[in-house]
Structures are given as structure tokens and as C-alpha cells.
Short mmCIF file of N, CA, C and O in Angstrom, two decimals:
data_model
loop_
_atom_site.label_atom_id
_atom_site.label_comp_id
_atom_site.label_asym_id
_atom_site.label_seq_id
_atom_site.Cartn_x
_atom_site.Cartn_y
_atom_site.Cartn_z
N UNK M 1 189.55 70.03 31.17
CA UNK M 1 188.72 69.48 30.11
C UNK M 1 189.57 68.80 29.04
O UNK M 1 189.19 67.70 28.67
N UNK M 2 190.77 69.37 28.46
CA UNK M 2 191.57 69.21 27.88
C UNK M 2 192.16 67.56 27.86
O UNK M 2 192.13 66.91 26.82
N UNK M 3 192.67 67.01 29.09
CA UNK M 3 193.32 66.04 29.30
C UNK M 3 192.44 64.94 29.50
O UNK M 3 192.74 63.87 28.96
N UNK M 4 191.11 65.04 30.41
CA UNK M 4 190.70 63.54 30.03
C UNK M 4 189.99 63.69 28.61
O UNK M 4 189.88 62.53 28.22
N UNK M 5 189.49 64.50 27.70
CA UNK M 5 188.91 64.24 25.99
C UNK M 5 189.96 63.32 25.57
O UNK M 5 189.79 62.26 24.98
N UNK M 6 191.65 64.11 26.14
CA UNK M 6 192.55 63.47 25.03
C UNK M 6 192.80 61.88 25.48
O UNK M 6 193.12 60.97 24.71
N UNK M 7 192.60 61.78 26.72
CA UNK M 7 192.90 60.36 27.14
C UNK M 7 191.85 59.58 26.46
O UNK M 7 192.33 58.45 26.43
N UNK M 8 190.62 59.54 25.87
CA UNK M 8 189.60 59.42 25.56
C UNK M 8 190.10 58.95 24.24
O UNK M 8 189.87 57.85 23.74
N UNK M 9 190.81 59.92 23.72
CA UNK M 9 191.30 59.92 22.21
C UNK M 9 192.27 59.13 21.80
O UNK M 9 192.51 58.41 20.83
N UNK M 10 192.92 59.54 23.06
CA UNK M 10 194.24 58.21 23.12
C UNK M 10 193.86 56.76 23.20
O UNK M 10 194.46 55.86 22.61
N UNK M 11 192.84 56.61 23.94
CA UNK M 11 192.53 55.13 24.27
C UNK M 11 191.98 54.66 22.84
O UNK M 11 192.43 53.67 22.26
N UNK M 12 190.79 55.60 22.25
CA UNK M 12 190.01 55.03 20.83
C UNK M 12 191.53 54.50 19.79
O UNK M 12 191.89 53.40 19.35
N UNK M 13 191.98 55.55 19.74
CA UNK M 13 193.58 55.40 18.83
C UNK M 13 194.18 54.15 18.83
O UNK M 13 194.19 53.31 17.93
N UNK M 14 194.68 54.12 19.98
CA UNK M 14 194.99 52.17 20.44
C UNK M 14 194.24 51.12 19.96
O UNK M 14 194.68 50.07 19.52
N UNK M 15 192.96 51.50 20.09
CA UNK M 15 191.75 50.51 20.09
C UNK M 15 191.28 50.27 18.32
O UNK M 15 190.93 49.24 17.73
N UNK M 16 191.45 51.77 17.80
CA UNK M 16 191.29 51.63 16.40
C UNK M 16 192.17 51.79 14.99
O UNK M 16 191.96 52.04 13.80
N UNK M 17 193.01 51.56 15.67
CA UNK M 17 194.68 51.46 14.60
C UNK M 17 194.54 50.89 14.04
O UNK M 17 194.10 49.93 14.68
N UNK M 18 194.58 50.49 12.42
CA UNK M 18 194.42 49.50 11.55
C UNK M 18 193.41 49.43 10.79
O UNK M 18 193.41 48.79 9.74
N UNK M 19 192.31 50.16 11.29
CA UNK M 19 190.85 49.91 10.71
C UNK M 19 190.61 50.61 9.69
O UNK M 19 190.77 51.82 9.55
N UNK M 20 190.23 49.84 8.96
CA UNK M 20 190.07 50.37 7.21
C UNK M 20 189.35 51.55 7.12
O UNK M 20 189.60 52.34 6.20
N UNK M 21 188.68 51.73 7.77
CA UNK M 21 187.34 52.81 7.26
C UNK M 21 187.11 53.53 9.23
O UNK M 21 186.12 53.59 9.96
N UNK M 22 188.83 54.03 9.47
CA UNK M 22 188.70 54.63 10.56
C UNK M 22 188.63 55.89 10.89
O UNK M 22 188.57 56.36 12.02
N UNK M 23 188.63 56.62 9.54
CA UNK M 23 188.65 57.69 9.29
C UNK M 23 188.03 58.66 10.34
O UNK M 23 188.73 59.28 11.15
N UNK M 24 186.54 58.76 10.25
CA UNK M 24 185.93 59.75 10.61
C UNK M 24 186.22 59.74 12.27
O UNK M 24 185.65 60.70 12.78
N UNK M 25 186.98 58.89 13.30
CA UNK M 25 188.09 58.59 14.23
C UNK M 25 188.65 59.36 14.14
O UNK M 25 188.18 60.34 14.73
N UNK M 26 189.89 59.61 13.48
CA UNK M 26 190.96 60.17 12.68
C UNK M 26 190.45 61.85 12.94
O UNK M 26 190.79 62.68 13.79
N UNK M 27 189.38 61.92 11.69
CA UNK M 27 189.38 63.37 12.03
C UNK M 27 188.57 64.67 12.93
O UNK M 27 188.64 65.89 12.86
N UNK M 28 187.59 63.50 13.97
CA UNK M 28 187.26 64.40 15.13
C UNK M 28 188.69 64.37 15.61
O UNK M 28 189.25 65.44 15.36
N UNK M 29 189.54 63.41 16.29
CA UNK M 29 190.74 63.89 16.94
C UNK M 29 191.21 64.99 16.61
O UNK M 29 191.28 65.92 17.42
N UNK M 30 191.70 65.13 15.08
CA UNK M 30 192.82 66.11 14.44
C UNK M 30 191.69 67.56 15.21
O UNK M 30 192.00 68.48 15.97
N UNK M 31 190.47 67.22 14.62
CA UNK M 31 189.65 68.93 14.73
C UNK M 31 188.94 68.89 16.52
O UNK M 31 187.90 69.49 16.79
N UNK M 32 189.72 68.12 17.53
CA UNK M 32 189.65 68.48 18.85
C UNK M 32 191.19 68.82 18.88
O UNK M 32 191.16 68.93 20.10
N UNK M 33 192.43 69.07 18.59
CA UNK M 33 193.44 68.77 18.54
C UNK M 33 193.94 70.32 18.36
O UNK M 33 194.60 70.97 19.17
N UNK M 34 193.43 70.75 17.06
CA UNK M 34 193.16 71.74 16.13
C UNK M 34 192.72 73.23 17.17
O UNK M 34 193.36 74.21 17.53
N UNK M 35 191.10 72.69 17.43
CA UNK M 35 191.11 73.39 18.33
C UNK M 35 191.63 73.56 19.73
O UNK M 35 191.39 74.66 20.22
N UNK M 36 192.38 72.61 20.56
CA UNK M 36 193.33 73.25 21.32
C UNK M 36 194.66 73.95 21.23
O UNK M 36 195.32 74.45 22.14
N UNK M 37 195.04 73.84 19.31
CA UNK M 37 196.13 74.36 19.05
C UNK M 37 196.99 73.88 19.04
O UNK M 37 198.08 74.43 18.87
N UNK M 38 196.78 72.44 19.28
CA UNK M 38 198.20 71.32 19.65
C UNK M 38 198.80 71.04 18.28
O UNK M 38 198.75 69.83 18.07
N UNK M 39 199.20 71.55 17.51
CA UNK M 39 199.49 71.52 15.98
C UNK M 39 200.95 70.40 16.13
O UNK M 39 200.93 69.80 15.05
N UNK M 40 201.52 70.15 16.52
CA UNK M 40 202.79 69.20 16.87
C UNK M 40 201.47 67.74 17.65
O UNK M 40 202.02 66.77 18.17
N UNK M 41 200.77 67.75 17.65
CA UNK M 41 199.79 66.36 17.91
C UNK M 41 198.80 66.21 16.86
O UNK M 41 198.18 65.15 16.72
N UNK M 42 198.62 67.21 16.14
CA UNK M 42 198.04 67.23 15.06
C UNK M 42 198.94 66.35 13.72
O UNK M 42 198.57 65.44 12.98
N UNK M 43 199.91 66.89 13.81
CA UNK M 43 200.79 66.64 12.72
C UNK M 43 201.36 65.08 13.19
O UNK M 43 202.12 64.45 12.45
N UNK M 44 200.89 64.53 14.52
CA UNK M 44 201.69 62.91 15.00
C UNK M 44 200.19 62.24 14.73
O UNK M 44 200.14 61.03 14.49
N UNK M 45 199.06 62.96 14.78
CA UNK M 45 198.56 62.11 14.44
C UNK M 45 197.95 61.99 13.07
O UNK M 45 197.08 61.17 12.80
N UNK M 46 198.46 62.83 12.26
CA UNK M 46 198.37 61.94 10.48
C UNK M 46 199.71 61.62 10.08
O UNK M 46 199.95 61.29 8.92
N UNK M 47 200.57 61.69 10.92
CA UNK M 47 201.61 60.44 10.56
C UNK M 47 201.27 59.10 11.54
O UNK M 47 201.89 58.06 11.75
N UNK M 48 200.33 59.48 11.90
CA UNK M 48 199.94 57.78 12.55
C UNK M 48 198.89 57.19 11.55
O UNK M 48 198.89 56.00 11.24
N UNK M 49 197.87 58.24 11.01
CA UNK M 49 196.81 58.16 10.23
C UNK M 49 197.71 57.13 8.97
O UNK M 49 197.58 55.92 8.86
N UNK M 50 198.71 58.09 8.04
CA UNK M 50 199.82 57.82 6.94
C UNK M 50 199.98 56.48 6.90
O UNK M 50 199.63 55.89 5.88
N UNK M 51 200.37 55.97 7.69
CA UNK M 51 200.92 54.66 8.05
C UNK M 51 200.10 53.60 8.47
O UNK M 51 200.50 52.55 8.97
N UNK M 52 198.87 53.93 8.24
CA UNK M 52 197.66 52.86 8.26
C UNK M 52 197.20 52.39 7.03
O UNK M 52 197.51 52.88 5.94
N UNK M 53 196.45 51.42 7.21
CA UNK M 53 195.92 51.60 5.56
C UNK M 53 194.89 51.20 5.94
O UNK M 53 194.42 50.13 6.34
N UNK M 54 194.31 52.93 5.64
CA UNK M 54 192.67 53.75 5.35
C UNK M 54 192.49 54.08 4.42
O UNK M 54 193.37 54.60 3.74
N UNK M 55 190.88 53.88 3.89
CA UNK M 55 190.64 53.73 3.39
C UNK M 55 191.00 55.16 1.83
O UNK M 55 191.14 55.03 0.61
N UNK M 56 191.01 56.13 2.57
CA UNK M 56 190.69 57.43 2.51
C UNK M 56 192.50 58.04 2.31
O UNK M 56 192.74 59.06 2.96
N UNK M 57 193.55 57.52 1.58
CA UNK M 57 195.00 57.44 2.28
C UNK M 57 195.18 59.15 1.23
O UNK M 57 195.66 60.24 1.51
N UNK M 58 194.52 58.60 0.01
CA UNK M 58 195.34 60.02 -0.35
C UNK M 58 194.72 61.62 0.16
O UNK M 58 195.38 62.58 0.55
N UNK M 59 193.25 61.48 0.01
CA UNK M 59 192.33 62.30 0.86
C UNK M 59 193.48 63.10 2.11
O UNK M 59 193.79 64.28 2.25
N UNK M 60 193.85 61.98 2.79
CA UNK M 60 194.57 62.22 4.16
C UNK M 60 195.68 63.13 3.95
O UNK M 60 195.97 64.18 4.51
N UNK M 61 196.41 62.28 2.71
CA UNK M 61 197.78 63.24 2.34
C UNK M 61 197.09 64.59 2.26
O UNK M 61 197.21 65.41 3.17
N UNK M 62 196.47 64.81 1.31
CA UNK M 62 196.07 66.10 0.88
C UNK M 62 196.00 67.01 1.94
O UNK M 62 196.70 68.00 2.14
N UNK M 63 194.91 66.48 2.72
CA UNK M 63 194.44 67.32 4.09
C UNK M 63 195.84 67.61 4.65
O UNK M 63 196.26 68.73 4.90
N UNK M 64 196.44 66.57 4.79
CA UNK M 64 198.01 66.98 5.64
C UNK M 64 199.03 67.83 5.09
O UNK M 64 199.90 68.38 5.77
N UNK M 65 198.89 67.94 3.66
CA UNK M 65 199.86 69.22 2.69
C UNK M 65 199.00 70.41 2.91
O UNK M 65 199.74 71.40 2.85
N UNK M 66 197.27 70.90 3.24
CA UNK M 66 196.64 71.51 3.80
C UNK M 66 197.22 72.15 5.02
O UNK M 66 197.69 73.26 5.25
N UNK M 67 197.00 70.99 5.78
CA UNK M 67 197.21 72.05 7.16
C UNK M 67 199.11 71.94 7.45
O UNK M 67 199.64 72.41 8.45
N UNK M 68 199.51 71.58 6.87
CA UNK M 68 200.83 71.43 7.00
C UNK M 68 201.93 73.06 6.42
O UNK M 68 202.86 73.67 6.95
N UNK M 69 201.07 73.25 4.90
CA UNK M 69 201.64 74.73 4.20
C UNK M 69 200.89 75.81 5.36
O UNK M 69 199.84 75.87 6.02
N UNK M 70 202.42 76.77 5.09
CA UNK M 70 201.74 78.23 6.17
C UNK M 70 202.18 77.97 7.44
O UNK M 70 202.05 78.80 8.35
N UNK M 71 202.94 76.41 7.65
CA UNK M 71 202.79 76.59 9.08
C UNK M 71 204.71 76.55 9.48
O UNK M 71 205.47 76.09 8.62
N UNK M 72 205.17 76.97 10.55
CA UNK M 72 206.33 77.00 10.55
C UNK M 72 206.60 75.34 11.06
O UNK M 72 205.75 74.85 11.81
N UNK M 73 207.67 74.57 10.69
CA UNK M 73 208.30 73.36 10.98
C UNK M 73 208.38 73.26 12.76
O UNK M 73 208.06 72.24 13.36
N UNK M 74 208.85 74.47 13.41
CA UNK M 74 208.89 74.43 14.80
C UNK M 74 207.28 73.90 15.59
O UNK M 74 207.11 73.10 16.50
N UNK M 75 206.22 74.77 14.76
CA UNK M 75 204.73 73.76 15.15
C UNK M 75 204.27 72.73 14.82
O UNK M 75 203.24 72.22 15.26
N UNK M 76 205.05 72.29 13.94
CA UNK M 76 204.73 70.64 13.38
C UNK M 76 205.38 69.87 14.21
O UNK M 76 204.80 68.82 14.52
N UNK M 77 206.49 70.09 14.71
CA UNK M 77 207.40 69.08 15.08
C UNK M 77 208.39 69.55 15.99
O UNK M 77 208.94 70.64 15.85
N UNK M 78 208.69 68.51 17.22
CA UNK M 78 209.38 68.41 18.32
C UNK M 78 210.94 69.65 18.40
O UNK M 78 210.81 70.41 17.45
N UNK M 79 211.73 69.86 18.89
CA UNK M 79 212.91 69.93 19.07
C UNK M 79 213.34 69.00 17.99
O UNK M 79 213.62 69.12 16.80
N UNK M 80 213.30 67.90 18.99
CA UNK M 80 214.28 66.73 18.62
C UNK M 80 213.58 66.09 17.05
O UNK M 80 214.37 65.66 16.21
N UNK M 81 212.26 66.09 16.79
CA UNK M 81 212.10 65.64 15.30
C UNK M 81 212.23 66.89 14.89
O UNK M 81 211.25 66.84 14.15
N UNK M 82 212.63 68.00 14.74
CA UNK M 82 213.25 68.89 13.48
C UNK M 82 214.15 68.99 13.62
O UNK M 82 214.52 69.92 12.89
N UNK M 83 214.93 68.62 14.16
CA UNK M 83 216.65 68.33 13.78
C UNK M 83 216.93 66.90 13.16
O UNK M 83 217.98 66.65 12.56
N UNK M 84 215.47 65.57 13.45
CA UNK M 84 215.97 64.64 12.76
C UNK M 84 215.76 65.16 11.54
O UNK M 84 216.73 65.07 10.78
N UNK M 85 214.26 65.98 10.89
CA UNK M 85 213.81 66.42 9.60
C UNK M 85 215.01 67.14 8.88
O UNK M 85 215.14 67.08 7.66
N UNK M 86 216.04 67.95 9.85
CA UNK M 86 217.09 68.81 8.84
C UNK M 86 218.18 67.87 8.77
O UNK M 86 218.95 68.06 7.84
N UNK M 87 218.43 66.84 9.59
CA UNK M 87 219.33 66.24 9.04
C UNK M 87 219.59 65.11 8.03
O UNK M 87 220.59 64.61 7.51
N UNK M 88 218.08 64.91 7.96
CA UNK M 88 217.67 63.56 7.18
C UNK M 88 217.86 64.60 5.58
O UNK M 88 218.65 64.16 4.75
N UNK M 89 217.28 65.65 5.33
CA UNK M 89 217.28 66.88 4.36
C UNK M 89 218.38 66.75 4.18
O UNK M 89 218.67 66.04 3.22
N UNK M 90 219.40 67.31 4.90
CA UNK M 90 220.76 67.79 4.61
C UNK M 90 222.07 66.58 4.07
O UNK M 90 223.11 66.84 3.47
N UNK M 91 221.54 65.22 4.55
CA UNK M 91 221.76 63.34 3.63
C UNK M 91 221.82 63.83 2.35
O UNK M 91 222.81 64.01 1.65
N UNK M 92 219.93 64.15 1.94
CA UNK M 92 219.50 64.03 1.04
C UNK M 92 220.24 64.83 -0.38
O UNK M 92 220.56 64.43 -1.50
N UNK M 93 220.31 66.28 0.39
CA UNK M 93 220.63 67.19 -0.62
C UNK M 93 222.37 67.17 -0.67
O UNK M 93 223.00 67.86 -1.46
N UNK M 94 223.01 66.28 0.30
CA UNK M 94 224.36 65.94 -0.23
C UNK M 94 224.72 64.52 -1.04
O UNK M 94 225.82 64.23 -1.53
N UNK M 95 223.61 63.78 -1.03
CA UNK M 95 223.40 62.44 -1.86
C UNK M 95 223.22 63.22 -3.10
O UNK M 95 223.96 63.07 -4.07
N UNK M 96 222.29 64.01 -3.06
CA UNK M 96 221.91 64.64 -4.70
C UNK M 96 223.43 65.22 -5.36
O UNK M 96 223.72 64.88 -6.50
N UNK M 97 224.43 66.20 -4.50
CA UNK M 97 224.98 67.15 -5.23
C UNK M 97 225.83 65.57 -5.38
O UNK M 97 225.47 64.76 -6.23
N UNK M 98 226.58 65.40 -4.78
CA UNK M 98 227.04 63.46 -4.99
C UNK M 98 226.82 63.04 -6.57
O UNK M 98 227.62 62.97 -7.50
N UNK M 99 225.14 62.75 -6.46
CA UNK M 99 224.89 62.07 -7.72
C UNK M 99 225.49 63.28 -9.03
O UNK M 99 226.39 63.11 -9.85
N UNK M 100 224.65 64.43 -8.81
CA UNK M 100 224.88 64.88 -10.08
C UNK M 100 226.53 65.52 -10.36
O UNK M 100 226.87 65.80 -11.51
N UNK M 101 227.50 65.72 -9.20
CA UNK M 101 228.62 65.74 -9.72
C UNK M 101 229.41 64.78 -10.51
O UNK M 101 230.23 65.10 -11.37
N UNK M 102 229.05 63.28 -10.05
CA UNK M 102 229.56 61.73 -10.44
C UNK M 102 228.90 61.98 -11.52
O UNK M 102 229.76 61.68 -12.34
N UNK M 103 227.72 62.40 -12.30
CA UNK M 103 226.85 61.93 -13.38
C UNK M 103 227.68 63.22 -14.61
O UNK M 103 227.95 62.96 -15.78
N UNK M 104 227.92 64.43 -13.99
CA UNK M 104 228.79 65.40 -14.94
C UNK M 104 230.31 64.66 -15.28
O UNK M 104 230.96 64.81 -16.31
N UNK M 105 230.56 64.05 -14.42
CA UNK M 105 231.95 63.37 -14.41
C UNK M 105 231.85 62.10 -15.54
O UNK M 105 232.79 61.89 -16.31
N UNK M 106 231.14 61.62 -15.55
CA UNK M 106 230.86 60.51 -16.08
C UNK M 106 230.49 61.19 -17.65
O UNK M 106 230.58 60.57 -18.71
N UNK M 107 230.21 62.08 -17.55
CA UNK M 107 229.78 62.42 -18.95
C UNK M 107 230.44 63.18 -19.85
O UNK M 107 230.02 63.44 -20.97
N UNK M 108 231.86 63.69 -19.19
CA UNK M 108 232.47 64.57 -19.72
C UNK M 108 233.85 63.35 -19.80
O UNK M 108 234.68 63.65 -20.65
N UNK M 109 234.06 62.46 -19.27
CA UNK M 109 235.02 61.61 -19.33
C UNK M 109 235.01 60.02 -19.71
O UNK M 109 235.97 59.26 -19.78
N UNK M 110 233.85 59.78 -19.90
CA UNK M 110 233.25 58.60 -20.62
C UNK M 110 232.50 58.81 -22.37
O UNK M 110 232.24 57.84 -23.09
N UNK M 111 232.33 59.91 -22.68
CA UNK M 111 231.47 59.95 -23.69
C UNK M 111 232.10 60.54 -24.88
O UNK M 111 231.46 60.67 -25.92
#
């Protein structure tokens, strides 16, 4: 039952990418999705949702910080996308210590 709904889902997806007011699309998938537990297809498809422009964009965020808290990173996301997520993190938070060591430096020797 499982695989042809989703082929079903897959095909509308293709067919309705882009559409302003595709929403209610959008979220029978997530809540057939949901209920099979596929939470890593759940989470690909409101980053497919994200990256549209619907009508409904912040609505979407919300729902997605919703079902997103509580849940461990391993059910959101692949192997291979949570090691891109920790490494893209681990850029980030060495760009930061970066900035604010250069910005203490700068302030204790410029001022």
C-alpha cells in the first residue's frame, strides 16, 4: 500500500513544485508520510516545501520547528546529510570563535 500512495505523491510533487497556493499538496503528503513514520521524508519534504515560494512560507517554517523539536537529528536526516549538518555546524562555530578572538584582539590593541 505504502509504495504506490508514495509514487502517487511523488508524481503530484513533480507536477506541483512552484505553485503558489500548493500547500494543502504539501501537507496531505507530510501527514501520509507521518503516518508511515518516514520522518527523514518528512523532513525532505519541507525542505522541498522551504524552497518554494508558497504562499503559506512562514506557517511552514513553524510547522517544521514543530515537528522537527523532540526529534533526534538521526530521524530527520540521512547518514550522509548529518555529517554534512555537523560539519557545516562545526565551519560555523569555528568562523565564530575566529571572529570573536580577531574582534578581542582588535580591541585590546587598537583602542
Amino acid at each position: 500500500m505504502y509504495l504506490p500512495l508514495l509514487s502517487v505523491f511523488e508524481r503530484g510533487a513533480a507536477v506541483i513544485c512552484g505553485d503558489f497556493k500548493s500547500e494543502p499538496f504539501w501537507l496531505k503528503y507530510i501527514e501520509f508520510e507521518i503516518l508511515q513514520k518516514e520522518f527523514r521524508n518528512v523532513s525532505r519534504i519541507y525542505n522541498t516545501m522551504l524552497g518554494q515560494p508558497i504562499a503559506t512560507l512562514d506557517d511552514t517554517y513553524a510547522r517544521f520547528q514543530n515537528f522537527a523539536n523532540g526529534r533526534a537529528l538521526e530521524e530527520l536526516f540521512t547518514p550522509e546529510e548529518f555529517d554534512e549538518v555537523q560539519t557545516q555546524h562545526s565551519a560555523e562555530v569555528r568562523f565564530l570563535c575566529v571572529n570573536t578572538a580577531l574582534s578581542s584582539f582588535l580591541r585590546i590593541f587598537c583602542c
